Structure formats: structure tokens, C-alpha cells
PDB file of C-alpha atoms in Angstrom:
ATOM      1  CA  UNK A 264       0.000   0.000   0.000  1.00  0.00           C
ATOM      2  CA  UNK A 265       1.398   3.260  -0.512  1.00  0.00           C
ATOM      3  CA  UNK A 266       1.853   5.892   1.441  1.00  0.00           C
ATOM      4  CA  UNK A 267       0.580   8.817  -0.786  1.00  0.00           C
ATOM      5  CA  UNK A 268      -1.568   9.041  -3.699  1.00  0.00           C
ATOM      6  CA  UNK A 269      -2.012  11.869  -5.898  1.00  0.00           C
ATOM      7  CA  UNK A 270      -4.845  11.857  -8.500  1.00  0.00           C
ATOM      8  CA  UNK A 271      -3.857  14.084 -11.800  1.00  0.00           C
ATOM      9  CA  UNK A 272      -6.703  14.489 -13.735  1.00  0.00           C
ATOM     10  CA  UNK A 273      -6.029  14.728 -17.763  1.00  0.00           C
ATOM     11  CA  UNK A 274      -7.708  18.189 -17.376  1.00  0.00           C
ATOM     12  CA  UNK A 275      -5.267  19.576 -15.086  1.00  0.00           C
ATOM     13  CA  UNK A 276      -1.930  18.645 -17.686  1.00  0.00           C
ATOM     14  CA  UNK A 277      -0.929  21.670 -19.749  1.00  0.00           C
ATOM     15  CA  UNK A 278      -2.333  21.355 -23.322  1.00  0.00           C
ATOM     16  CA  UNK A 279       0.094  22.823 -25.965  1.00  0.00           C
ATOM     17  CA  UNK A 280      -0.760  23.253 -29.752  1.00  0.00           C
ATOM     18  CA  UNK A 281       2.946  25.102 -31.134  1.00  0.00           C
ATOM     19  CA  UNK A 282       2.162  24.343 -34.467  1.00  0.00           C
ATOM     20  CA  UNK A 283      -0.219  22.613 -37.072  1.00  0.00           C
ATOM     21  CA  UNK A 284       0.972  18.970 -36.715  1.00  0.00           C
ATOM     22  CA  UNK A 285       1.460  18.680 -32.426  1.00  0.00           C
ATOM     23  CA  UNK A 286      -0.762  18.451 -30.042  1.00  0.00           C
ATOM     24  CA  UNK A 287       0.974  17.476 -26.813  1.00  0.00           C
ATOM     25  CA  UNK A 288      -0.326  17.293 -22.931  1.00  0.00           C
ATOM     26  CA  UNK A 289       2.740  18.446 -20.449  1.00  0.00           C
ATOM     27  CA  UNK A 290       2.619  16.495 -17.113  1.00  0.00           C
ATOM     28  CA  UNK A 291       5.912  18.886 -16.291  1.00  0.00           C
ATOM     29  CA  UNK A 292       7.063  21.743 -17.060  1.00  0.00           C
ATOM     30  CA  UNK A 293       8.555  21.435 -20.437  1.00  0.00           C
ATOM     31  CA  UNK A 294       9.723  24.173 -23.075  1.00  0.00           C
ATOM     32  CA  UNK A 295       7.695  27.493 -22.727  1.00  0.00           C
ATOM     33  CA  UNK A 296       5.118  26.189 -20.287  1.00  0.00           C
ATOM     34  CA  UNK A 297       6.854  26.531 -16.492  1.00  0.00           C
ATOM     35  CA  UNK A 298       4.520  25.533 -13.537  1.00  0.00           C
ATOM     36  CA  UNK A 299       6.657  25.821 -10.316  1.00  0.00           C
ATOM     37  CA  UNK A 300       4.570  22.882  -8.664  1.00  0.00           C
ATOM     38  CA  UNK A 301       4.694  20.568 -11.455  1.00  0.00           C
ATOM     39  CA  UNK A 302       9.014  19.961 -12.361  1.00  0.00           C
ATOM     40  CA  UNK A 303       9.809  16.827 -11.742  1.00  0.00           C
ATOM     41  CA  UNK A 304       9.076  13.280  -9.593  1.00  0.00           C
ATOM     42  CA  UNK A 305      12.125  12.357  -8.375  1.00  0.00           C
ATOM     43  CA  UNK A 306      14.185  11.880 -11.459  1.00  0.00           C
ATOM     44  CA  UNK A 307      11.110  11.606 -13.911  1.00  0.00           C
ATOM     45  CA  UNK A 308      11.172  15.317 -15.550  1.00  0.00           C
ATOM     46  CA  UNK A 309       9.725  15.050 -18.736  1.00  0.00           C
ATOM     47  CA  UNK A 310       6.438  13.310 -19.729  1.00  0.00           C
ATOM     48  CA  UNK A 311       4.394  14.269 -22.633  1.00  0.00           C
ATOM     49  CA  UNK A 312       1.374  12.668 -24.562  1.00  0.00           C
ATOM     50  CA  UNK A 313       2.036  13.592 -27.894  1.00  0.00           C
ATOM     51  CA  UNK A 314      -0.185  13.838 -31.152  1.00  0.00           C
ATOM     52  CA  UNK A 315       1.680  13.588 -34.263  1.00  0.00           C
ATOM     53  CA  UNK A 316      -0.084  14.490 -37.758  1.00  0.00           C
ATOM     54  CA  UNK A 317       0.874  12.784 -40.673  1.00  0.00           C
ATOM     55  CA  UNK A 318       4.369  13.625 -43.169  1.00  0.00           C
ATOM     56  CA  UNK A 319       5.653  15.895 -40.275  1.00  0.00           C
ATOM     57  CA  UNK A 320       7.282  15.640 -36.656  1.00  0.00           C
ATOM     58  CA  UNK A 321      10.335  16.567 -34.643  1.00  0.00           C
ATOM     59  CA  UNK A 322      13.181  17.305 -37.117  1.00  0.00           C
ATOM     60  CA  UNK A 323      16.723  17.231 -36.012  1.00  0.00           C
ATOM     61  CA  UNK A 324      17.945  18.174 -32.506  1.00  0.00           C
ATOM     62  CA  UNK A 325      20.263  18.022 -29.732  1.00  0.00           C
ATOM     63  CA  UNK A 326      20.303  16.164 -26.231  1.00  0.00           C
ATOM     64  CA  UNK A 327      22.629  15.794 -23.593  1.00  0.00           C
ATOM     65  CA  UNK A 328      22.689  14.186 -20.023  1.00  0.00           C
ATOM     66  CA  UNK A 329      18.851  12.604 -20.014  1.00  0.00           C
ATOM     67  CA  UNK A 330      17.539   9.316 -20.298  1.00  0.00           C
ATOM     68  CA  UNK A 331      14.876   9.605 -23.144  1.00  0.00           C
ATOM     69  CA  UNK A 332      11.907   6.697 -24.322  1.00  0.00           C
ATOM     70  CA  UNK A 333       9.573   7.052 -26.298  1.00  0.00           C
ATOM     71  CA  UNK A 334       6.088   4.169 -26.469  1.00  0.00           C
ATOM     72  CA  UNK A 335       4.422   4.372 -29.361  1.00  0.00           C
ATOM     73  CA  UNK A 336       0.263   4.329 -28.718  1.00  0.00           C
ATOM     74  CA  UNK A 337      -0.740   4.203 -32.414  1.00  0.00           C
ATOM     75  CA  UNK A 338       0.518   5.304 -35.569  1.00  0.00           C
ATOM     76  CA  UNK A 339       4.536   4.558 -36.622  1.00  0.00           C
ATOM     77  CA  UNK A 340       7.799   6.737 -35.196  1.00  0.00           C
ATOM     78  CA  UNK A 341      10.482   6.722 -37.175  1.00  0.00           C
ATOM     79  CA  UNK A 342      13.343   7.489 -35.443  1.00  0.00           C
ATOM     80  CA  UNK A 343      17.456   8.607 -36.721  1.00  0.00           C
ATOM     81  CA  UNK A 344      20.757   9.774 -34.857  1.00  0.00           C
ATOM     82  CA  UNK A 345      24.078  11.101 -35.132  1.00  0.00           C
ATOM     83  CA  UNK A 346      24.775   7.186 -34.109  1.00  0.00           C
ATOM     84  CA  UNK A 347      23.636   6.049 -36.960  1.00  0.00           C
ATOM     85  CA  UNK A 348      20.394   4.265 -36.026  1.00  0.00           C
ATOM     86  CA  UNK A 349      17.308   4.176 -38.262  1.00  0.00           C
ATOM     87  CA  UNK A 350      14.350   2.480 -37.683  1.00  0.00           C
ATOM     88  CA  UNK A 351      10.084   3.149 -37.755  1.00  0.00           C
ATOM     89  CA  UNK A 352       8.308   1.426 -34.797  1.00  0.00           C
ATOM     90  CA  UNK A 353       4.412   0.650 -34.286  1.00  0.00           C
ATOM     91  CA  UNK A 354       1.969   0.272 -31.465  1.00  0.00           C
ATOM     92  CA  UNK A 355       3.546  -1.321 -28.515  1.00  0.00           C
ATOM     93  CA  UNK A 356       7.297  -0.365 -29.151  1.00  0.00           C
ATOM     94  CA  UNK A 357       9.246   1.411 -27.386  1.00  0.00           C
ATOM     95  CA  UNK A 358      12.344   2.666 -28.534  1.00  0.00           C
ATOM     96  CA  UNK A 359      15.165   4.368 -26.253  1.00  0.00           C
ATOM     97  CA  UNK A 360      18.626   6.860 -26.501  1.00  0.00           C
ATOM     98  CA  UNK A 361      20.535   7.481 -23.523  1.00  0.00           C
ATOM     99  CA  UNK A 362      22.251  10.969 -24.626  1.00  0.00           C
ATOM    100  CA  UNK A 363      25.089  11.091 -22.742  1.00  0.00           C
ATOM    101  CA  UNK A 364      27.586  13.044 -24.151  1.00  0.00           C
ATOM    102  CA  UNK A 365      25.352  14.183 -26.639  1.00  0.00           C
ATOM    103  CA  UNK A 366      23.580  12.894 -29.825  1.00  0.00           C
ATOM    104  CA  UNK A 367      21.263  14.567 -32.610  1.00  0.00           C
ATOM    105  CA  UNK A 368      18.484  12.555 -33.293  1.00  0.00           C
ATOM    106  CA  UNK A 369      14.592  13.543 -35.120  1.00  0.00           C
ATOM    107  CA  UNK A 370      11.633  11.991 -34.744  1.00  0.00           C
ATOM    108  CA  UNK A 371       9.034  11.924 -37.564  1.00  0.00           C
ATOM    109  CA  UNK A 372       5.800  10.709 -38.545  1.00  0.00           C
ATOM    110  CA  UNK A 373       6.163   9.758 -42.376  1.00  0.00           C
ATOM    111  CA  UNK A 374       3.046   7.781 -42.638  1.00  0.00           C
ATOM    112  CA  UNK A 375      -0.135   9.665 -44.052  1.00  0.00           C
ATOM    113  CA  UNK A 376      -2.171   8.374 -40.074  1.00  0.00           C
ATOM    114  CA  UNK A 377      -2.184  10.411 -37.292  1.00  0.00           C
ATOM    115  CA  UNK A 378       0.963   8.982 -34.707  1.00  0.00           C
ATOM    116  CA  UNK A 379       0.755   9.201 -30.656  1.00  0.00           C
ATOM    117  CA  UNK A 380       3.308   8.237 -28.706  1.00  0.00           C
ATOM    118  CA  UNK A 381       4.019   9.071 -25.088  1.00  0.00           C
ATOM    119  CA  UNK A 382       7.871  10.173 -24.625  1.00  0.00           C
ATOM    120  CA  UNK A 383       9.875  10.217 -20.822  1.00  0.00           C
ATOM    121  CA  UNK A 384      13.125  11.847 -19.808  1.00  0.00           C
ATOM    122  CA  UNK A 385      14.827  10.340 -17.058  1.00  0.00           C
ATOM    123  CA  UNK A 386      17.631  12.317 -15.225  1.00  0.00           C
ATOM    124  CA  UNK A 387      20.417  10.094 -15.181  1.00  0.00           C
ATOM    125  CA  UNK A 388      22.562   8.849 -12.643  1.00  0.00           C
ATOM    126  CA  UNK A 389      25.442  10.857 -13.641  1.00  0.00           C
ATOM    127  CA  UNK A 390      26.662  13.198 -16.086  1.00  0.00           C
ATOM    128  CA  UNK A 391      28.980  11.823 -19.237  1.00  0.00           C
ATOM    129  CA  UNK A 392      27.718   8.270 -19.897  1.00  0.00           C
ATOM    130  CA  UNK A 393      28.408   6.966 -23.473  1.00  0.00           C
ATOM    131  CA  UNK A 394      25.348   7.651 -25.988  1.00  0.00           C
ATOM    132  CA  UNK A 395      23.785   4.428 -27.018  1.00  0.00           C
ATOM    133  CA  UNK A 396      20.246   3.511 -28.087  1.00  0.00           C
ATOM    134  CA  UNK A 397      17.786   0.747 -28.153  1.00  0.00           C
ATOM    135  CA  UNK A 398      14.271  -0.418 -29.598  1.00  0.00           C
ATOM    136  CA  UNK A 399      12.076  -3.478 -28.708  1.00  0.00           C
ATOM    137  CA  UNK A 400       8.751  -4.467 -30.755  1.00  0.00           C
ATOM    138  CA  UNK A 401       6.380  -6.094 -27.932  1.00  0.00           C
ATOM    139  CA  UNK A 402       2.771  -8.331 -29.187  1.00  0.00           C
ATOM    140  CA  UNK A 403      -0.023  -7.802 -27.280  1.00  0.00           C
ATOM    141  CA  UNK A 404      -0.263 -10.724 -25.883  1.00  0.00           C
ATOM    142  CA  UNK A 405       3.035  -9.820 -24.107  1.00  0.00           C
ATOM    143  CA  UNK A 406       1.491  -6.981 -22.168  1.00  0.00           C
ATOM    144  CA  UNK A 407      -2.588  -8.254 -21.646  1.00  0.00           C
ATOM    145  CA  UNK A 408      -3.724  -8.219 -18.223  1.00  0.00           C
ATOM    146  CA  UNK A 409      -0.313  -8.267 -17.258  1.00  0.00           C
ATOM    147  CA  UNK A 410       2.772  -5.689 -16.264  1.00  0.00           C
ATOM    148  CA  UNK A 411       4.897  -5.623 -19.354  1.00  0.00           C
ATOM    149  CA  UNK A 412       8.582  -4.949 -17.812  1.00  0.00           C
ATOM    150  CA  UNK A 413       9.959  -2.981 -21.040  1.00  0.00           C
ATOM    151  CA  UNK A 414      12.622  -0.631 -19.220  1.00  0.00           C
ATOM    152  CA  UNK A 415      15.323  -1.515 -16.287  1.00  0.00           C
ATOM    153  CA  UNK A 416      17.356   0.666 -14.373  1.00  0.00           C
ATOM    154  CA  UNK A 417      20.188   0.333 -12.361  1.00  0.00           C
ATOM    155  CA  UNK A 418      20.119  -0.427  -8.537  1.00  0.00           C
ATOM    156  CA  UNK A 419      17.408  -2.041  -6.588  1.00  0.00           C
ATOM    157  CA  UNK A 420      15.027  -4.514  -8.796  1.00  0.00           C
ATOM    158  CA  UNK A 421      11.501  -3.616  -9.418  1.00  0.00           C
ATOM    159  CA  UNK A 422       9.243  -3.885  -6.353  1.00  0.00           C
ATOM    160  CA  UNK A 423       6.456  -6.006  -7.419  1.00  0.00           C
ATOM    161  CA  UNK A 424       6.618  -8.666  -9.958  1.00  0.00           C
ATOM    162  CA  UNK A 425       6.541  -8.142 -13.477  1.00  0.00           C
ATOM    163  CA  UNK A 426       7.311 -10.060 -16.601  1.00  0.00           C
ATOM    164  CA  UNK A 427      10.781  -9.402 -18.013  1.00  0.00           C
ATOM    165  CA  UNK A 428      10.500  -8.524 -21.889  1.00  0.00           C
ATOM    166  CA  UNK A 429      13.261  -6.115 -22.477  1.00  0.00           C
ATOM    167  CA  UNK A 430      17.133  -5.785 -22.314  1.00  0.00           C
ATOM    168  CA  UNK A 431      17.055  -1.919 -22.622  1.00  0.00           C
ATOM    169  CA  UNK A 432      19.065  -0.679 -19.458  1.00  0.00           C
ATOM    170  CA  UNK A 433      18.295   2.853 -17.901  1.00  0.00           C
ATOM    171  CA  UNK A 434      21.565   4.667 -16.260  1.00  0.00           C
ATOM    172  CA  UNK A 435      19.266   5.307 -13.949  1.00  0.00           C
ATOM    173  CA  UNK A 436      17.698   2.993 -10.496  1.00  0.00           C
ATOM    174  CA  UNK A 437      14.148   3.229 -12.656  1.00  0.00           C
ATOM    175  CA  UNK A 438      11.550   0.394 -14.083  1.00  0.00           C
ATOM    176  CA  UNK A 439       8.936   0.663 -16.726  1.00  0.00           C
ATOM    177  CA  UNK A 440       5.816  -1.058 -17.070  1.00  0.00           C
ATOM    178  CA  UNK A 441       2.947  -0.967 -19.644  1.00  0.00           C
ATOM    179  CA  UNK A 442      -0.314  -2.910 -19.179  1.00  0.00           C
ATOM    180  CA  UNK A 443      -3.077  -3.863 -21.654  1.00  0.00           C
ATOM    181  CA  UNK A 444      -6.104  -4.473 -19.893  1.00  0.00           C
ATOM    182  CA  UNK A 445      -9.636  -6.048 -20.392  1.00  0.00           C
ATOM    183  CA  UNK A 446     -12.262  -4.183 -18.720  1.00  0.00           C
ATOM    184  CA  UNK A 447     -12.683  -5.599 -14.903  1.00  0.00           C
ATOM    185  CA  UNK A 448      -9.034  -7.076 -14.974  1.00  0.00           C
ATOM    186  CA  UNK A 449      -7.293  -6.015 -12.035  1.00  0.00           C
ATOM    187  CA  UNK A 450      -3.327  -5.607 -11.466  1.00  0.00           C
ATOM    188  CA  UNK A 451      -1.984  -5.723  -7.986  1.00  0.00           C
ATOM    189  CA  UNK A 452       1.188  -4.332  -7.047  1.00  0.00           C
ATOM    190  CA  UNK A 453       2.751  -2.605  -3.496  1.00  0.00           C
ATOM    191  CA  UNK A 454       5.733  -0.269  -3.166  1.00  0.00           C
ATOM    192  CA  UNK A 455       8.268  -0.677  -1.278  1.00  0.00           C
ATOM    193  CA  UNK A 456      10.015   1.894   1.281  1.00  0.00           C
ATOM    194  CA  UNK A 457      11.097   4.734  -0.221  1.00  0.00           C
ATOM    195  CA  UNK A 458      10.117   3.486  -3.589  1.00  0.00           C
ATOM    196  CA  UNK A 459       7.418   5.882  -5.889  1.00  0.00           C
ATOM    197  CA  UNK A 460       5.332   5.274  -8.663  1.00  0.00           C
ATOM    198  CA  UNK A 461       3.402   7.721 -11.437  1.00  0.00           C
ATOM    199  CA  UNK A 462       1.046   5.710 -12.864  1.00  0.00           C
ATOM    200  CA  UNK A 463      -0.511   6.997 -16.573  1.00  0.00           C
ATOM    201  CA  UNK A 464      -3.420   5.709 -17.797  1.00  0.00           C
ATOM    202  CA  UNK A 465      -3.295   6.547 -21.680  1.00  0.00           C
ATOM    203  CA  UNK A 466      -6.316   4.672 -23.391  1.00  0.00           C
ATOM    204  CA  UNK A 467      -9.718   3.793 -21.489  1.00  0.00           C
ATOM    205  CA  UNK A 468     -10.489   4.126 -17.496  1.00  0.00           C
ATOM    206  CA  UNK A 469      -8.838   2.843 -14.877  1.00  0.00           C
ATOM    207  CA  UNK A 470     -10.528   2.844 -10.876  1.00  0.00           C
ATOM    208  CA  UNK A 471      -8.365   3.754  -8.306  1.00  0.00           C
ATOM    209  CA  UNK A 472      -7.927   2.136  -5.174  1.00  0.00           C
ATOM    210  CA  UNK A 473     -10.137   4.073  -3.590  1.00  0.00           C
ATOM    211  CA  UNK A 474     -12.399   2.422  -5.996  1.00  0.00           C
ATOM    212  CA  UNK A 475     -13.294   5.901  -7.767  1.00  0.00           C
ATOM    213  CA  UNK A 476     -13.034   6.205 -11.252  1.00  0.00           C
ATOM    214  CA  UNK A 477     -10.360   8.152 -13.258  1.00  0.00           C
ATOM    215  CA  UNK A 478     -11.356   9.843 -16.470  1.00  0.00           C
ATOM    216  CA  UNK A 479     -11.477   8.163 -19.805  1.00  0.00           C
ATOM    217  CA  UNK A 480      -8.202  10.923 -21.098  1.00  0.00           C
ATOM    218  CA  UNK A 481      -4.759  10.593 -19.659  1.00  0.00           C
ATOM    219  CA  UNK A 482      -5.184  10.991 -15.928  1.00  0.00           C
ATOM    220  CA  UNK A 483      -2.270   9.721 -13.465  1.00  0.00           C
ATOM    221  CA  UNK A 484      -1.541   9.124 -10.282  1.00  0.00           C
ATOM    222  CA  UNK A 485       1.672   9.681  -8.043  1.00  0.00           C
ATOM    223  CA  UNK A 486       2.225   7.200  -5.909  1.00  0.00           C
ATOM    224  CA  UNK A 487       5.019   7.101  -2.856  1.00  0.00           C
ATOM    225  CA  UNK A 488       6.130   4.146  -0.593  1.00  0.00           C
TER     226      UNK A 488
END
């Protein structure tokens, strides 16, 4: 059981429309928006819900020093770098750079279909780590009514039990977890000391454990051990 719970409801994130083909929600403060309660959750600082319009996207740019994944919803990302990667991903992949040192990278939708994909920067453990990057495709049988373990950090292991699916290692003491869930299944996990959660619920509704509903858009709630 945790020790806090914070209910986010989808109409409380930041809704930005910079230009024709985005439509992103903020959960943090992220590029002009700045809300002094809403930075970070530990090391989670960036987390945006992002709506992608066909033959456009996120052309070439720098990062440094953050932990950055990206899970695509629907749609197909297609992702390049200054390391040389190249690759388009569907529903249920997620696909991950840590920058490091630095790296260029864009991120573009070149199918004619709307894309959404939700995309996470981590603060990392340190400063200087080596750029590298990594993808996995998941079926959905791999994540139905179950946790889906797609990202590991370093440190402690996760605190509940989840299915292992993914080699992609965080420089940072962090897990990731994606569920697909029929309606009435029910997941049960507990946190341990010290140990926090943000939980985002990106398609449907999901009942808290209060038993009260959250909204059918991406609510969340912030959970601490």
C-alpha cells in the first residue's frame, strides 16, 4: 500500500498546440510552459502525450545528459541519430537513446495516419555516460492483463513482480511497465520503502484504489512508498 496518492486528472496537464501537426499534454514543465509545482518526480522530468499528424514531426535536434523513451500508442515513429540508427516502430514499441555526451536525433511521422506516442526523460545517474540507443517491438499478448517490464534501471530490482520482456538498461535505479487491460481485470502491485510510482493511464479508465473512477483521457496518479 502506498503511502501517498495523488490523482492528476487529464484536465489539469498543460495542453500545448505550437504548431499545425502537435498536439501534446505536459505532465511537467517542459519548453515554454513553467509551472513551479509541477518539475519533476524524483528523477522523472519530462512526460508528454504527444499527437503527431501525418508527413511531419520533430526534425533534427540536440540532447545531452537525459535518459529519453519514447512508447508508441498508435501510428509509426520513425526514429534517426548522429549514431547512426534508423528504424520506424508501431503500437507497442518502445524505442530508447541514452544521450550522454550528446547525440542529434529527429523523430518523424512519415506515414499519411495520425501517430501518438508518449515520450519520458529520465535524469540520469550521472553526467557523461556513453550515448547508445535501443528499440524493442512487444505483441499484445506480451502486455494483456499483465505488467509488461519494457525498461530496467540500475540499482534495486523492481518492487512487485513483473514479466521481463526487455534488455534496454536505464543509467538510472528506474523500471517501466505498460499494461493492456480487459475491462474488470485487475493488477496488484505494493511499493516498497522509499520506492514511488506515477502511474498513466493513456487509453480507457482505470478505478483507483479508492475504488473511484479516473477519467477516460490521460489521468495519473503519483504514488510514494
Amino acid at each position: 500500500m502506498a503511502g501517498y496518492v495523488r490523482h492528476i486528472p487529464s484536465t489539469a496537464l498543460h495542453v500545448s498546440k505550437p504548431t499545425w501537426w502537435l498536439e501534446s499534454r505536459f505532465h511537467f514543465s517542459f519548453a515554454d510552459y513553467h509551472n513551479p509545482s509541477r518539475t519533476a518526480f524524483g528523477v522523472l522530468r519530462v512526460l508528454n502525450d504527444d499527437l503527431v499528424k501525418g508527413k511531419s514531426g520533430f526534425g533534427k535536434h540536440p540532447h545531452r545528459d537525459a535518459e529519453i523513451f519514447s512508447y508508441v500508442v498508435d501510428g509509426r515513429l520513425t526514429h534517426q541519430d548522429s549514431l547512426g540508427n534508423s528504424e520506424a516502430l508501431g503500437r507497442g514499441a518502445v524505442q530508447y537513446m541514452s544521450a550522454g555526451t550528446g547525440v542529434v536525433h529527429s523523430e518523424l511521422n512519415d506515414a499519411a495516419e495520425m501517430c501518438h506516442f508518449v515520450q519520458t526523460w529520465i535524469t540520469p545517474d550521472r553526467r557523461g555516460h556513453a550515448p547508445q540507443y535501443g528499440s524493442a517491438q512487444f505483441a499484445p499478448g506480451d502486455r494483456r492483463n499483465r505488467l509488461l517490464h519494457i525498461l530496467g534501471g540500475t540499482g534495486a530490482a523492481p518492487a512487485w513482480a513483473v514479466s521481463s520482456g526487455s534488455g534496454i538498461h536505464l543509467q538510472q535505479d528506474v523500471n517501466v511497465m505498460v499494461c493492456e487491460a480487459d475491462a474488470s481485470a485487475a493488477q496488484a502491485f505494493a511499493l516498497g520503502p522509499g520506492r514511488q510510482a506515477y502511474l498513466l493511464t493513456i487509453e480507457g479508465s482505470l478505478e483507483k484504489m479508492t475504488g473511484h473512477p479516473m477519467d477516460t483521457a490521460p489521468g495519473t496518479l503519483a504514488m510514494k512508498g
